[in-house]
Amino acid sequence: MVETRSTLRIPARAAYVGTARIFAAAVARQSGVGEEHVDDLKLAISEACAAGVREDGDGAIVVHAVLDGSALSFEVSGQDIPPPPSDDFVSTPESFRRSVGYDVIRSLYPDASFPSKGSAAIRFSISNAS
Amino acid sequence: MDLTLEVRTENDTPILEVGGEVDIYTAPKLREKLVELIDGGSDRIVVDLEQVGFMDSTGLGSLVAGLKRIRERDGELAIVCTREPILKVLAITGLDRVFPVHDSVGNALG
C-alpha cells in the first residue's frame, strides 16, 4: 500500500486557520472520507491550529496529512503549541480557551495525542478512509 | 467565508443574524457586536446561527462572553440553531445546557 503525504504550512496567524480547514477537508474528500466525517475533521483542525496561533504572528503552523491504507492521520505542529493545561492550572482565558479546544479534539478523536515533552504536535487519525 | 453580522428587531428584541464562519479570526467581531448590543441597553438578545457554516470553540467563547455580560444585567441570550455540526460542538462543550437553544426565531421569542 502506497503512503500518500500532504503538507500545508501557514503563518501562525488567526487569519490562516480557515485555510487549514479547507486543506484538511480537501485531503479527506480526496482520500475517500465520508462527507459525514468532514465537519468533525474541520472542527478538530480548527481547534488544533488555533492552539498554534501566536499573538505576534511569527512562526508557522504545519499540517501534515498521511494516508496509509485506510487510515488518514493528521499532525498539527507549531512553535508554541503547549501541552494541555492541567485542571488546576487553567488560570487565564487563553489557557481556558485552549483547554476547551483540546477537549473538543479529544471528544471527536479519542486517540488524539497532544504536545508533551519531546513533542510539539497534536495528532489524530480517521480510520475509515477508502 | 467571512463572518457576516446583521441586526434586525422583532418584538422589540434584537435578532443578531450570524453568517459565515466563526473561528479564532472572526470570533472577536461576534464578541464586539454582542457587547455593543448589550451595552446599548439590550437585555434580551436572540443570536440566529442558521446561516453559520462553521463554528469552533472560539466562536462559542464569544457567545459565552456575551451571555456573562448580559446576565450581569439579569438579561438573557438565546440561540437559534438547527445545524447539526454546530449543535454538536454545543453538546461537546456542554453549552447546550447553558444556552437556551431554539429551532426558530419565533420559538426563541415565544
Tab-separated table of N, CA, C and O in Angstrom, chain A residues 29-92:
chain	number	residue	atom	x	y	z
A	29	ARG	N	-11.612	14.438	1.554
A	29	ARG	CA	-12.522	14.046	0.462
A	29	ARG	C	-11.764	13.257	-0.607
A	29	ARG	O	-12.251	12.254	-1.112
A	30	GLN	N	-10.555	13.711	-0.892
A	30	GLN	CA	-9.756	13.020	-1.904
A	30	GLN	C	-9.356	11.621	-1.430
A	30	GLN	O	-9.131	10.728	-2.232
A	31	SER	N	-9.297	11.458	-0.112
A	31	SER	CA	-8.893	10.168	0.459
A	31	SER	C	-10.089	9.246	0.659
A	31	SER	O	-9.926	8.138	1.171
A	32	GLY	N	-11.277	9.713	0.317
A	32	GLY	CA	-12.451	8.866	0.423
A	32	GLY	C	-13.167	8.929	1.754
A	32	GLY	O	-14.028	8.099	2.038
A	33	VAL	N	-12.820	9.904	2.568
A	33	VAL	CA	-13.519	10.057	3.844
A	33	VAL	C	-14.944	10.524	3.564
A	33	VAL	O	-15.166	11.423	2.758
A	34	GLY	N	-15.886	9.903	4.215
A	34	GLY	CA	-17.287	10.250	4.001
A	34	GLY	C	-17.584	11.680	4.410
A	34	GLY	O	-16.988	12.200	5.363
A	35	GLU	N	-18.499	12.283	3.676
A	35	GLU	CA	-18.839	13.682	3.932
A	35	GLU	C	-19.311	13.889	5.370
A	35	GLU	O	-19.106	14.949	5.960
A	36	GLU	N	-19.907	12.839	5.941
A	36	GLU	CA	-20.439	12.972	7.304
A	36	GLU	C	-19.317	13.128	8.338
A	36	GLU	O	-19.578	13.501	9.479
A	37	HIS	N	-18.071	12.833	7.927
A	37	HIS	CA	-16.950	12.969	8.855
A	37	HIS	C	-16.136	14.250	8.633
A	37	HIS	O	-15.258	14.570	9.427
A	38	VAL	N	-16.425	14.925	7.536
A	38	VAL	CA	-15.599	16.081	7.181
A	38	VAL	C	-15.807	17.242	8.153
A	38	VAL	O	-14.847	17.937	8.517
A	39	ASP	N	-17.037	17.445	8.601
A	39	ASP	CA	-17.276	18.534	9.552
A	39	ASP	C	-16.491	18.330	10.845
A	39	ASP	O	-15.953	19.282	11.412
A	40	ASP	N	-16.459	17.074	11.326
A	40	ASP	CA	-15.683	16.790	12.541
A	40	ASP	C	-14.202	17.097	12.319
A	40	ASP	O	-13.530	17.664	13.189
A	41	LEU	N	-13.708	16.711	11.159
A	41	LEU	CA	-12.294	16.948	10.860
A	41	LEU	C	-11.987	18.439	10.820
A	41	LEU	O	-10.986	18.896	11.396
A	42	LYS	N	-12.838	19.205	10.160
A	42	LYS	CA	-12.619	20.657	10.085
A	42	LYS	C	-12.605	21.268	11.491
A	42	LYS	O	-11.793	22.153	11.791
A	43	LEU	N	-13.491	20.785	12.340
A	43	LEU	CA	-13.540	21.311	13.705
A	43	LEU	C	-12.242	20.992	14.458
A	43	LEU	O	-11.655	21.865	15.102
A	44	ALA	N	-11.796	19.748	14.347
A	44	ALA	CA	-10.567	19.357	15.058
A	44	ALA	C	-9.355	20.124	14.534
A	44	ALA	O	-8.503	20.577	15.313
A	45	ILE	N	-9.268	20.275	13.224
A	45	ILE	CA	-8.147	21.020	12.638
A	45	ILE	C	-8.183	22.480	13.090
A	45	ILE	O	-7.147	23.084	13.416
A	46	SER	N	-9.383	23.043	13.139
A	46	SER	CA	-9.514	24.440	13.551
A	46	SER	C	-9.057	24.619	14.995
A	46	SER	O	-8.334	25.570	15.332
A	47	GLU	N	-9.458	23.680	15.856
A	47	GLU	CA	-9.054	23.760	17.263
A	47	GLU	C	-7.536	23.596	17.397
A	47	GLU	O	-6.890	24.306	18.177
A	48	ALA	N	-6.994	22.652	16.644
A	48	ALA	CA	-5.549	22.396	16.739
A	48	ALA	C	-4.743	23.595	16.241
A	48	ALA	O	-3.757	24.007	16.875
A	49	CYS	N	-5.162	24.141	15.111
A	49	CYS	CA	-4.426	25.289	14.569
A	49	CYS	C	-4.595	26.519	15.459
A	49	CYS	O	-3.652	27.314	15.606
A	50	ALA	N	-5.773	26.681	16.043
A	50	ALA	CA	-5.991	27.822	16.947
A	50	ALA	C	-5.005	27.766	18.115
A	50	ALA	O	-4.539	28.802	18.598
A	51	ALA	N	-4.671	26.550	18.536
A	51	ALA	CA	-3.708	26.401	19.637
A	51	ALA	C	-2.316	26.856	19.229
A	51	ALA	O	-1.487	27.193	20.084
A	52	GLY	N	-2.065	26.856	17.924
A	52	GLY	CA	-0.735	27.248	17.446
A	52	GLY	C	-0.632	28.699	17.022
A	52	GLY	O	0.449	29.166	16.649
A	53	VAL	N	-1.756	29.415	17.068
A	53	VAL	CA	-1.728	30.825	16.669
A	53	VAL	C	-0.967	31.644	17.704
A	53	VAL	O	-1.164	31.490	18.907
A	54	ARG	N	-0.092	32.508	17.211
A	54	ARG	CA	0.711	33.357	18.093
A	54	ARG	C	0.261	34.808	17.947
A	54	ARG	O	-0.042	35.257	16.851
A	55	GLU	N	0.247	35.493	19.075
A	55	GLU	CA	-0.186	36.899	19.047
A	55	GLU	C	0.701	37.738	18.143
A	55	GLU	O	0.221	38.635	17.446
A	56	ASP	N	1.998	37.453	18.147
A	56	ASP	CA	2.906	38.257	17.315
A	56	ASP	C	2.912	37.787	15.858
A	56	ASP	O	3.518	38.427	15.000
A	57	GLY	N	2.215	36.676	15.585
A	57	GLY	CA	2.104	36.200	14.210
A	57	GLY	C	3.373	35.595	13.648
A	57	GLY	O	3.412	35.197	12.485
A	58	ASP	N	4.416	35.497	14.476
A	58	ASP	CA	5.673	34.918	13.993
A	58	ASP	C	5.567	33.394	13.934
A	58	ASP	O	4.790	32.789	14.656
A	59	GLY	N	6.385	32.813	13.107
A	59	GLY	CA	6.437	31.363	13.044
A	59	GLY	C	5.368	30.788	12.126
A	59	GLY	O	4.633	31.506	11.453
A	60	ALA	N	5.318	29.467	12.126
A	60	ALA	CA	4.420	28.785	11.204
A	60	ALA	C	3.685	27.652	11.915
A	60	ALA	O	4.114	27.156	12.958
A	61	ILE	N	2.565	27.302	11.348
A	61	ILE	CA	1.839	26.098	11.751
A	61	ILE	C	1.921	25.148	10.560
A	61	ILE	O	1.694	25.558	9.413
A	62	VAL	N	2.252	23.906	10.841
A	62	VAL	CA	2.388	22.923	9.766
A	62	VAL	C	1.356	21.818	9.985
A	62	VAL	O	1.252	21.261	11.076
A	63	VAL	N	0.590	21.553	8.940
A	63	VAL	CA	-0.397	20.467	8.990
A	63	VAL	C	0.066	19.369	8.038
A	63	VAL	O	0.187	19.594	6.835
A	64	HIS	N	0.345	18.198	8.604
A	64	HIS	CA	0.718	17.037	7.798
A	64	HIS	C	-0.466	16.092	7.735
A	64	HIS	O	-1.088	15.817	8.765
A	65	ALA	N	-0.744	15.598	6.555
A	65	ALA	CA	-1.767	14.565	6.402
A	65	ALA	C	-1.106	13.345	5.774
A	65	ALA	O	-0.367	13.472	4.790
A	66	VAL	N	-1.328	12.183	6.351
A	66	VAL	CA	-0.743	10.952	5.824
A	66	VAL	C	-1.847	9.922	5.622
A	66	VAL	O	-2.554	9.571	6.579
A	67	LEU	N	-2.015	9.489	4.384
A	67	LEU	CA	-2.963	8.411	4.090
A	67	LEU	C	-2.172	7.126	3.951
A	67	LEU	O	-1.312	6.998	3.077
A	68	ASP	N	-2.447	6.183	4.832
A	68	ASP	CA	-1.741	4.902	4.838
A	68	ASP	C	-2.800	3.804	4.875
A	68	ASP	O	-3.366	3.529	5.929
A	69	GLY	N	-3.043	3.217	3.736
A	69	GLY	CA	-4.119	2.251	3.664
A	69	GLY	C	-5.446	2.951	3.885
A	69	GLY	O	-5.776	3.894	3.181
A	70	SER	N	-6.195	2.493	4.865
A	70	SER	CA	-7.492	3.115	5.119
A	70	SER	C	-7.422	4.129	6.249
A	70	SER	O	-8.451	4.660	6.666
A	71	ALA	N	-6.231	4.380	6.740
A	71	ALA	CA	-6.083	5.318	7.860
A	71	ALA	C	-5.556	6.661	7.375
A	71	ALA	O	-4.533	6.734	6.691
A	72	LEU	N	-6.269	7.697	7.712
A	72	LEU	CA	-5.832	9.059	7.386
A	72	LEU	C	-5.467	9.751	8.687
A	72	LEU	O	-6.323	9.914	9.569
A	73	SER	N	-4.205	10.128	8.801
A	73	SER	CA	-3.719	10.729	10.042
A	73	SER	C	-3.350	12.187	9.813
A	73	SER	O	-2.843	12.546	8.742
A	74	PHE	N	-3.592	12.986	10.809
A	74	PHE	CA	-3.222	14.401	10.747
A	74	PHE	C	-2.289	14.731	11.901
A	74	PHE	O	-2.441	14.214	13.015
A	75	GLU	N	-1.336	15.587	11.611
A	75	GLU	CA	-0.443	16.098	12.642
A	75	GLU	C	-0.362	17.612	12.469
A	75	GLU	O	-0.065	18.100	11.378
A	76	VAL	N	-0.652	18.334	13.529
A	76	VAL	CA	-0.571	19.792	13.518
A	76	VAL	C	0.543	20.196	14.462
A	76	VAL	O	0.507	19.878	15.659
A	77	SER	N	1.541	20.861	13.925
A	77	SER	CA	2.663	21.261	14.771
A	77	SER	C	2.937	22.742	14.603
A	77	SER	O	2.583	23.359	13.589
A	78	GLY	N	3.557	23.292	15.607
A	78	GLY	CA	3.872	24.718	15.574
A	78	GLY	C	4.877	25.024	16.667
A	78	GLY	O	5.147	24.198	17.534
A	79	GLN	N	5.366	26.229	16.604
A	79	GLN	CA	6.436	26.621	17.516
A	79	GLN	C	5.980	26.641	18.972
A	79	GLN	O	6.712	26.278	19.870
A	80	ASP	N	4.736	27.042	19.177
A	80	ASP	CA	4.285	27.315	20.546
A	80	ASP	C	3.042	26.558	20.950
A	80	ASP	O	2.267	27.034	21.757
A	81	ILE	N	2.810	25.400	20.364
A	81	ILE	CA	1.620	24.657	20.778
A	81	ILE	C	1.931	23.989	22.112
A	81	ILE	O	2.793	23.111	22.191
A	82	PRO	N	1.275	24.410	23.175
A	82	PRO	CA	1.630	23.911	24.501
A	82	PRO	C	0.928	22.596	24.826
A	82	PRO	O	-0.050	22.226	24.162
A	83	PRO	N	1.393	21.909	25.852
A	83	PRO	CA	0.671	20.720	26.308
A	83	PRO	C	-0.673	21.136	26.898
A	83	PRO	O	-0.875	22.312	27.227
A	84	PRO	N	-1.601	20.182	27.030
A	84	PRO	CA	-2.873	20.526	27.659
A	84	PRO	C	-2.630	21.049	29.065
A	84	PRO	O	-1.813	20.489	29.807
A	85	PRO	N	-3.313	22.136	29.447
A	85	PRO	CA	-3.141	22.631	30.820
A	85	PRO	C	-3.725	21.632	31.806
A	85	PRO	O	-4.722	20.981	31.516
A	86	SER	N	-3.071	21.508	32.960
A	86	SER	CA	-3.634	20.632	33.983
A	86	SER	C	-4.868	21.303	34.574
A	86	SER	O	-5.042	22.518	34.484
A	87	ASP	N	-5.748	20.486	35.164
A	87	ASP	CA	-7.025	21.008	35.655
A	87	ASP	C	-6.857	22.155	36.631
A	87	ASP	O	-7.685	23.051	36.698
A	88	ASP	N	-5.767	22.111	37.403
A	88	ASP	CA	-5.598	23.148	38.410
A	88	ASP	C	-4.749	24.310	37.899
A	88	ASP	O	-4.324	25.150	38.647
A	89	PHE	N	-4.518	24.327	36.577
A	89	PHE	CA	-3.684	25.386	36.047
A	89	PHE	C	-4.334	26.068	34.839
A	89	PHE	O	-3.689	26.567	33.958
A	90	VAL	N	-5.668	26.026	34.805
A	90	VAL	CA	-6.386	26.755	33.756
A	90	VAL	C	-6.636	28.154	34.301
A	90	VAL	O	-7.710	28.494	34.758
A	91	SER	N	-5.569	28.960	34.268
A	91	SER	CA	-5.590	30.202	35.032
A	91	SER	C	-5.879	31.434	34.209
A	91	SER	O	-6.176	32.484	34.740
A	92	THR	N	-5.795	31.331	32.904
A	92	THR	CA	-6.009	32.507	32.068
A	92	THR	C	-7.077	32.198	31.024
A	92	THR	O	-7.321	31.026	30.713
